[in-house]
Amino acid sequence: MPNPALYRNDPTVRIVTGACPHDCPDTCSWQIAVDRKDGRALDIWGHPDHPVTQGTLCGKVDRYLERVYHADRLRHPQRRVGPKGSGRFERISWNEALAGIAARLREIIDAWGAEAVLPYSYAGTMGWLQQHGMSDRFFQQMGASRLARTICSEAGFEGYLYTIGSTIGIEPEDFAHARLILIWGSNTLTSNLHLWPFIQAARKQGARVIVIDPARTRTARAADEWLPLRPGTDGALALALMHEIIDAGLHDGDYVAAYTVGFEQLAQRVQEWTPQRAAEITGIPAERISRLAREYATTRPAAIRVNYGMQRHYGGGMAMRNITCLPALVGAWRERGGGIQLSTSGQLRQLETTGLQRPDLQQGRIPRTINMNRLGDALSLDRTRLATAHYAPRPVDRKPSPAAAGPPVKALIVYNSNPAAVTPDQAAVQAGLAREDLFTVVLEHFQTDTADYADYLLPATTQAEHWDLQRMYGHHYLALNRPAITPVAETRPNSAIFRGLAQAMGYTDSAFYEDDETVLRNFVAAQNHPLYEPVTWDALLEKGFVRLNLPQPFLPFAQGNFPTPSGKCEFYSERMARDGYDPLPTYTPPNSVAGGQWTLAGGNGEERANGARGARAVDSTLACISPPAHSFLNSSFSNLERFRGREKEPLLWIHPQDASVRRIDDGARLRVWNGLGEVRLTARVTDDIMAGTVLAPGIWWNKHSVDGRNVNQLTPQDETDMGASGSFYDVRVHVERV
Ligand SMILES: Nc1nc2c(c(=O)[nH]1)N[C@H]1C(S)=C(S)[C@@H](COP(=O)(O)OP(=O)(O)OC[C@H]3O[C@@H](n4cnc5c(=O)[nH]c(N)nc54)[C@H](O)[C@@H]3O)O[C@H]1N2
Ligand SMILES: Nc1nc2c(c(=O)[nH]1)N[C@H]1C(S)=C(S)[C@@H](COP(=O)(O)OP(=O)(O)OC[C@H]3O[C@@H](n4cnc5c(=O)[nH]c(N)nc54)[C@H](O)[C@@H]3O)O[C@H]1N2
Ligand code: SF4
Ligand SMILES: [Mo]
């Protein structure tokens, strides 16, 4: 354990404040001790003054310096020498790399148009500068295809937005005031660790914590009760809860009358949603559903922490919508510690980002938008599949005809993401990446599965080495990250790499000549909304993190004020009707259950499958979910021995009943397959997963798996009902012993 006090009194040590870059709601502030003499980082710890970090980092990032100094770090620009995908490279200079890439991009743009270039990025870092600033400017100046960043949260976002208008909610500190906490489709102790102390504080005051999850996760174990339910059935549970609440007259009539719309229609709709009906769908006993409704409506304050695990299913958007109705129905928003939190990112809606991202560089062009979940289809040379990869998130949106799909993707520029491991329908992604005519550039810390396919592999700096401003999505503090050390070897920040590429492309706008600190300073200075009044460059430099201008206690909807079109919580949503949805809460089953709509790959009628695809699920198959392993962060960290050691090997949790009929014992080698692909996993026979469902903790690198593949061989490109999001947990598989 680091001892910050020791370093603080040591004149040979400098302490630098920064912030964790990872895709995690906690956005911790950290401090790094640096040796003044040789400039080497010595230690890292959570910022003791940050009200949510509270001095601790998680078990991954408290080893961040191992990542920074790891022998496997990419150190120099490289160019491919072996065949595509072989991962063989030669070292070249930055000048050669930038000039070579620019020349090839110019050729492609001349021949095919700028839309033939596709940027692919997600949340390797959530900093404004390294995730958005210079790269957004670069691709907009180019007129490249745009990327819909849908891989994680869009379904739930849409469902939440239709209902209450913004992705804001209870702040973590206020969970301490709750007396009932439902953790719904989230694994707090793994994915949102810094919420837990507030939950524990609530429990000390007598709060009960109930976890709704198909798996007995470490969070479910630590809670008062685990309520297992079948994946993708949360929407039905929420409808039955509303049925019971309204039936027993336990709703908050005054709140409902003043601050909601559509109560009468809702009451009518949920009439058919008896606990018995929901019990058949969810697997939760009717009596327990009924009792949960009573507990939820009568315990005050009641908090719901809902998260992304429950919306990675076809009906995930609607399920989130249904759940989001609950706090308004019982008036939970009235009290500190009451309400719901999906995300706090809606507090960033009013940020002025045009100076940072410079949409004007687009010069009026509106390039096509590709859905990142459909990278496999996007990289296909089949125009029908390319058309399917276009972003069309609502029923009223149309995908283009194959003739109007635009040019094939001829160049792929990957940064902050590892699509060969994390993107669904991996076989399709790999087939695309293996195309000899596809020019691929990857900016990375390590030689990931994606990097193996690169034509040029460029070494990026880590958070210890560059500037950034970190946005949050689980609390209300923005954080500044200062570089603690000079970049390792020849690594460069994404910002510098895109600046260099822009110059090599001959782009002359001054946007491409600003240094990192200037970009960030200007971004901060451009904010004029009162919410960001405390966020000044000086405050960020001085403290490292700044609370948004929000009152404490934070009670956004105690008196209505929902940022919806009606200004109320919308049980009935006109906007949903216009967008092609049922305007009232309803149950949208997952694709992967019998009776659901198991669509074909790409929804284009093409049968690539030999198994269950296109057919109703058959009884011998199991539902398969693949939430994150505790020690990995998506596919980050899973290459480092320490973390791999903690997770041992790629596993499949399987219930004893499902195991015994297949003659599977604990530790058995398994073949897990469906119409999309197959993967080898090791059995963990356990009643920590409900019968009928299996769980494969993710996300392993393919190259660290026995058969060089991971669970995304089995996940479909199918889009969710809302937001065209990923259906990672909407999968059926066959399991057998090898
Ligand atoms: N350690 C660690 N932390 C992380 C991440 C990581 O990879 N590792 N990833 C980060 C990212 S990118 C994200 S998006 C978040 C994700 O974190 P969460 O939002 O917590 O989501 P998941 O971990 O995907 O799933 C949470 C739980 O949902 C359960 N679940 C699956 N299907 C269903 C369902 O249909 N209904 C219900 N009720 N539960 C279901 C899973 O079993 C799992 O325990 O975490 C972030 N934090
Ligand atoms: N089966 C299955 N698949 C899933 C999920 C699941 O639960 N199950 N979860 C999904 C979810 S929620 C998400 S959010 C996605 C996550 O998908 P990604 O955002 O792709 O997440 P990572 O796998 O962590 O890959 C991030 C990469 O960015 C690199 N990186 C970090 N910082 C920098 C930087 O400053 N510069 C550059 N150039 N690179 C950097 C890291 O080294 C890492 O390789 O995966 C999705 N895939
Ligand atoms: S991954 Fe999350 S919990 Fe871990 S240090 Fe980063 S922000 Fe904090
Ligand atoms: Mo995510």
mmCIF file of N, CA, C and O in Angstrom, residues 311-353:
data_model
loop_
_atom_site.group_PDB
_atom_site.id
_atom_site.type_symbol
_atom_site.label_atom_id
_atom_site.label_comp_id
_atom_site.label_asym_id
_atom_site.label_seq_id
_atom_site.Cartn_x
_atom_site.Cartn_y
_atom_site.Cartn_z
ATOM 1 N N GLN A 311 -29.675 -3.763 -19.988
ATOM 2 C CA GLN A 311 -30.165 -3.210 -21.261
ATOM 3 C C GLN A 311 -29.366 -3.698 -22.463
ATOM 4 O O GLN A 311 -29.511 -3.161 -23.551
ATOM 5 N N ARG A 312 -28.568 -4.753 -22.277
ATOM 6 C CA ARG A 312 -27.842 -5.306 -23.423
ATOM 7 C C ARG A 312 -28.664 -6.429 -24.064
ATOM 8 O O ARG A 312 -28.162 -7.512 -24.343
ATOM 9 N N HIS A 313 -29.961 -6.180 -24.197
ATOM 10 C CA HIS A 313 -30.917 -7.149 -24.730
ATOM 11 C C HIS A 313 -31.807 -6.410 -25.709
ATOM 12 O O HIS A 313 -31.986 -5.204 -25.570
ATOM 13 N N TYR A 314 -32.473 -7.173 -26.597
ATOM 14 C CA TYR A 314 -33.299 -6.513 -27.595
ATOM 15 C C TYR A 314 -34.267 -5.507 -26.957
ATOM 16 O O TYR A 314 -34.386 -4.386 -27.416
ATOM 17 N N GLY A 315 -34.938 -5.893 -25.893
ATOM 18 C CA GLY A 315 -35.917 -4.990 -25.275
ATOM 19 C C GLY A 315 -35.338 -4.081 -24.205
ATOM 20 O O GLY A 315 -36.070 -3.537 -23.375
ATOM 21 N N GLY A 316 -34.016 -3.887 -24.226
ATOM 22 C CA GLY A 316 -33.349 -3.139 -23.153
ATOM 23 C C GLY A 316 -33.828 -1.701 -23.006
ATOM 24 O O GLY A 316 -33.901 -1.176 -21.896
ATOM 25 N N GLY A 317 -34.155 -1.073 -24.121
ATOM 26 C CA GLY A 317 -34.619 0.315 -24.057
ATOM 27 C C GLY A 317 -35.954 0.401 -23.343
ATOM 28 O O GLY A 317 -36.148 1.213 -22.427
ATOM 29 N N MET A 318 -36.871 -0.466 -23.745
ATOM 30 C CA MET A 318 -38.191 -0.432 -23.124
ATOM 31 C C MET A 318 -38.123 -0.853 -21.656
ATOM 32 O O MET A 318 -38.810 -0.291 -20.811
ATOM 33 N N ALA A 319 -37.266 -1.819 -21.353
ATOM 34 C CA ALA A 319 -37.125 -2.246 -19.954
ATOM 35 C C ALA A 319 -36.663 -1.065 -19.097
ATOM 36 O O ALA A 319 -37.198 -0.818 -18.003
ATOM 37 N N MET A 320 -35.697 -0.318 -19.602
ATOM 38 C CA MET A 320 -35.208 0.838 -18.850
ATOM 39 C C MET A 320 -36.323 1.868 -18.687
ATOM 40 O O MET A 320 -36.491 2.467 -17.628
ATOM 41 N N ARG A 321 -37.082 2.056 -19.732
ATOM 42 C CA ARG A 321 -38.194 3.009 -19.654
ATOM 43 C C ARG A 321 -39.151 2.610 -18.528
ATOM 44 O O ARG A 321 -39.579 3.440 -17.748
ATOM 45 N N ASN A 322 -39.492 1.326 -18.479
ATOM 46 C CA ASN A 322 -40.452 0.882 -17.467
ATOM 47 C C ASN A 322 -39.919 1.135 -16.060
ATOM 48 O O ASN A 322 -40.633 1.631 -15.184
ATOM 49 N N ILE A 323 -38.657 0.792 -15.868
ATOM 50 C CA ILE A 323 -38.058 0.958 -14.533
ATOM 51 C C ILE A 323 -38.012 2.437 -14.157
ATOM 52 O O ILE A 323 -38.248 2.814 -13.006
ATOM 53 N N THR A 324 -37.756 3.279 -15.152
ATOM 54 C CA THR A 324 -37.614 4.709 -14.883
ATOM 55 C C THR A 324 -38.943 5.351 -14.472
ATOM 56 O O THR A 324 -38.969 6.446 -13.908
ATOM 57 N N CYS A 325 -40.047 4.674 -14.754
ATOM 58 C CA CYS A 325 -41.351 5.188 -14.307
ATOM 59 C C CYS A 325 -41.546 5.029 -12.797
ATOM 60 O O CYS A 325 -42.342 5.754 -12.174
ATOM 61 N N LEU A 326 -40.855 4.055 -12.206
ATOM 62 C CA LEU A 326 -41.160 3.678 -10.822
ATOM 63 C C LEU A 326 -41.002 4.804 -9.797
ATOM 64 O O LEU A 326 -41.912 5.020 -8.985
ATOM 65 N N PRO A 327 -39.877 5.537 -9.803
ATOM 66 C CA PRO A 327 -39.717 6.557 -8.752
ATOM 67 C C PRO A 327 -40.810 7.633 -8.794
ATOM 68 O O PRO A 327 -41.250 8.096 -7.732
ATOM 69 N N ALA A 328 -41.246 8.010 -9.984
ATOM 70 C CA ALA A 328 -42.298 9.033 -10.061
ATOM 71 C C ALA A 328 -43.620 8.457 -9.541
ATOM 72 O O ALA A 328 -44.392 9.137 -8.869
ATOM 73 N N LEU A 329 -43.859 7.200 -9.836
ATOM 74 C CA LEU A 329 -45.117 6.576 -9.414
ATOM 75 C C LEU A 329 -45.262 6.590 -7.896
ATOM 76 O O LEU A 329 -46.344 6.822 -7.371
ATOM 77 N N VAL A 330 -44.176 6.353 -7.185
ATOM 78 C CA VAL A 330 -44.266 6.321 -5.716
ATOM 79 C C VAL A 330 -43.778 7.620 -5.071
ATOM 80 O O VAL A 330 -43.686 7.713 -3.843
ATOM 81 N N GLY A 331 -43.449 8.613 -5.891
ATOM 82 C CA GLY A 331 -43.008 9.901 -5.331
ATOM 83 C C GLY A 331 -41.638 9.851 -4.674
ATOM 84 O O GLY A 331 -41.304 10.673 -3.827
ATOM 85 N N ALA A 332 -40.826 8.874 -5.098
ATOM 86 C CA ALA A 332 -39.507 8.706 -4.452
ATOM 87 C C ALA A 332 -38.592 9.911 -4.659
ATOM 88 O O ALA A 332 -37.681 10.154 -3.858
ATOM 89 N N TRP A 333 -38.850 10.662 -5.741
ATOM 90 C CA TRP A 333 -37.988 11.811 -6.045
ATOM 91 C C TRP A 333 -38.089 12.911 -4.998
ATOM 92 O O TRP A 333 -37.279 13.837 -4.988
ATOM 93 N N ARG A 334 -39.120 12.837 -4.163
ATOM 94 C CA ARG A 334 -39.297 13.914 -3.181
ATOM 95 C C ARG A 334 -38.164 14.001 -2.181
ATOM 96 O O ARG A 334 -37.904 15.061 -1.619
ATOM 97 N N GLU A 335 -37.536 12.856 -1.889
ATOM 98 C CA GLU A 335 -36.613 12.810 -0.751
ATOM 99 C C GLU A 335 -35.166 12.610 -1.157
ATOM 100 O O GLU A 335 -34.866 11.970 -2.151
ATOM 101 N N ARG A 336 -34.290 13.131 -0.319
ATOM 102 C CA ARG A 336 -32.865 12.860 -0.466
ATOM 103 C C ARG A 336 -32.645 11.350 -0.299
ATOM 104 O O ARG A 336 -33.083 10.773 0.693
ATOM 105 N N GLY A 337 -31.991 10.753 -1.289
ATOM 106 C CA GLY A 337 -31.800 9.293 -1.244
ATOM 107 C C GLY A 337 -32.898 8.544 -1.967
ATOM 108 O O GLY A 337 -32.887 7.326 -2.003
ATOM 109 N N GLY A 338 -33.860 9.279 -2.541
ATOM 110 C CA GLY A 338 -34.927 8.630 -3.304
ATOM 111 C C GLY A 338 -34.787 8.965 -4.781
ATOM 112 O O GLY A 338 -34.314 10.041 -5.135
ATOM 113 N N GLY A 339 -35.214 8.038 -5.625
ATOM 114 C CA GLY A 339 -35.145 8.287 -7.069
ATOM 115 C C GLY A 339 -34.397 7.165 -7.756
ATOM 116 O O GLY A 339 -34.422 6.017 -7.300
ATOM 117 N N ILE A 340 -33.745 7.505 -8.835
ATOM 118 C CA ILE A 340 -33.027 6.491 -9.605
ATOM 119 C C ILE A 340 -31.769 7.118 -10.170
ATOM 120 O O ILE A 340 -31.714 8.342 -10.401
ATOM 121 N N GLN A 341 -30.738 6.296 -10.358
ATOM 122 C CA GLN A 341 -29.572 6.757 -11.110
ATOM 123 C C GLN A 341 -29.204 5.707 -12.147
ATOM 124 O O GLN A 341 -28.970 4.557 -11.802
ATOM 125 N N LEU A 342 -29.191 6.146 -13.398
ATOM 126 C CA LEU A 342 -28.580 5.352 -14.462
ATOM 127 C C LEU A 342 -27.191 5.912 -14.725
ATOM 128 O O LEU A 342 -26.219 5.191 -14.870
ATOM 129 N N SER A 343 -27.143 7.233 -14.770
ATOM 130 C CA SER A 343 -25.916 7.935 -15.121
ATOM 131 C C SER A 343 -26.098 9.367 -14.642
ATOM 132 O O SER A 343 -27.216 9.810 -14.412
ATOM 133 N N THR A 344 -24.989 10.076 -14.499
ATOM 134 C CA THR A 344 -25.095 11.504 -14.191
ATOM 135 C C THR A 344 -24.626 12.335 -15.384
ATOM 136 O O THR A 344 -24.478 13.542 -15.287
ATOM 137 N N SER A 345 -24.397 11.659 -16.512
ATOM 138 C CA SER A 345 -23.770 12.338 -17.643
ATOM 139 C C SER A 345 -24.641 13.425 -18.258
ATOM 140 O O SER A 345 -24.144 14.286 -18.970
ATOM 141 N N GLY A 346 -25.948 13.378 -17.978
ATOM 142 C CA GLY A 346 -26.833 14.426 -18.489
ATOM 143 C C GLY A 346 -26.423 15.810 -17.992
ATOM 144 O O GLY A 346 -26.786 16.825 -18.593
ATOM 145 N N GLN A 347 -25.654 15.849 -16.920
ATOM 146 C CA GLN A 347 -25.185 17.148 -16.402
ATOM 147 C C GLN A 347 -24.164 17.779 -17.352
ATOM 148 O O GLN A 347 -23.782 18.929 -17.154
ATOM 149 N N LEU A 348 -23.724 17.019 -18.346
ATOM 150 C CA LEU A 348 -22.738 17.565 -19.282
ATOM 151 C C LEU A 348 -23.387 18.027 -20.582
ATOM 152 O O LEU A 348 -22.714 18.492 -21.492
ATOM 153 N N ARG A 349 -24.713 17.894 -20.622
ATOM 154 C CA ARG A 349 -25.442 18.256 -21.836
ATOM 155 C C ARG A 349 -25.242 19.709 -22.241
ATOM 156 O O ARG A 349 -25.257 20.064 -23.408
ATOM 157 N N GLN A 350 -25.122 20.573 -21.249
ATOM 158 C CA GLN A 350 -25.033 22.004 -21.560
ATOM 159 C C GLN A 350 -23.604 22.470 -21.848
ATOM 160 O O GLN A 350 -23.366 23.658 -22.022
ATOM 161 N N LEU A 351 -22.671 21.525 -21.852
ATOM 162 C CA LEU A 351 -21.295 21.933 -22.164
ATOM 163 C C LEU A 351 -21.217 22.484 -23.586
ATOM 164 O O LEU A 351 -21.830 21.944 -24.508
ATOM 165 N N GLU A 352 -20.433 23.507 -23.728
ATOM 166 C CA GLU A 352 -20.185 24.091 -25.043
ATOM 167 C C GLU A 352 -18.986 23.342 -25.643
ATOM 168 O O GLU A 352 -17.864 23.488 -25.165
ATOM 169 N N THR A 353 -19.253 22.521 -26.647
ATOM 170 C CA THR A 353 -18.170 21.674 -27.177
ATOM 171 C C THR A 353 -17.767 22.047 -28.606
ATOM 172 O O THR A 353 -16.893 21.392 -29.181
#
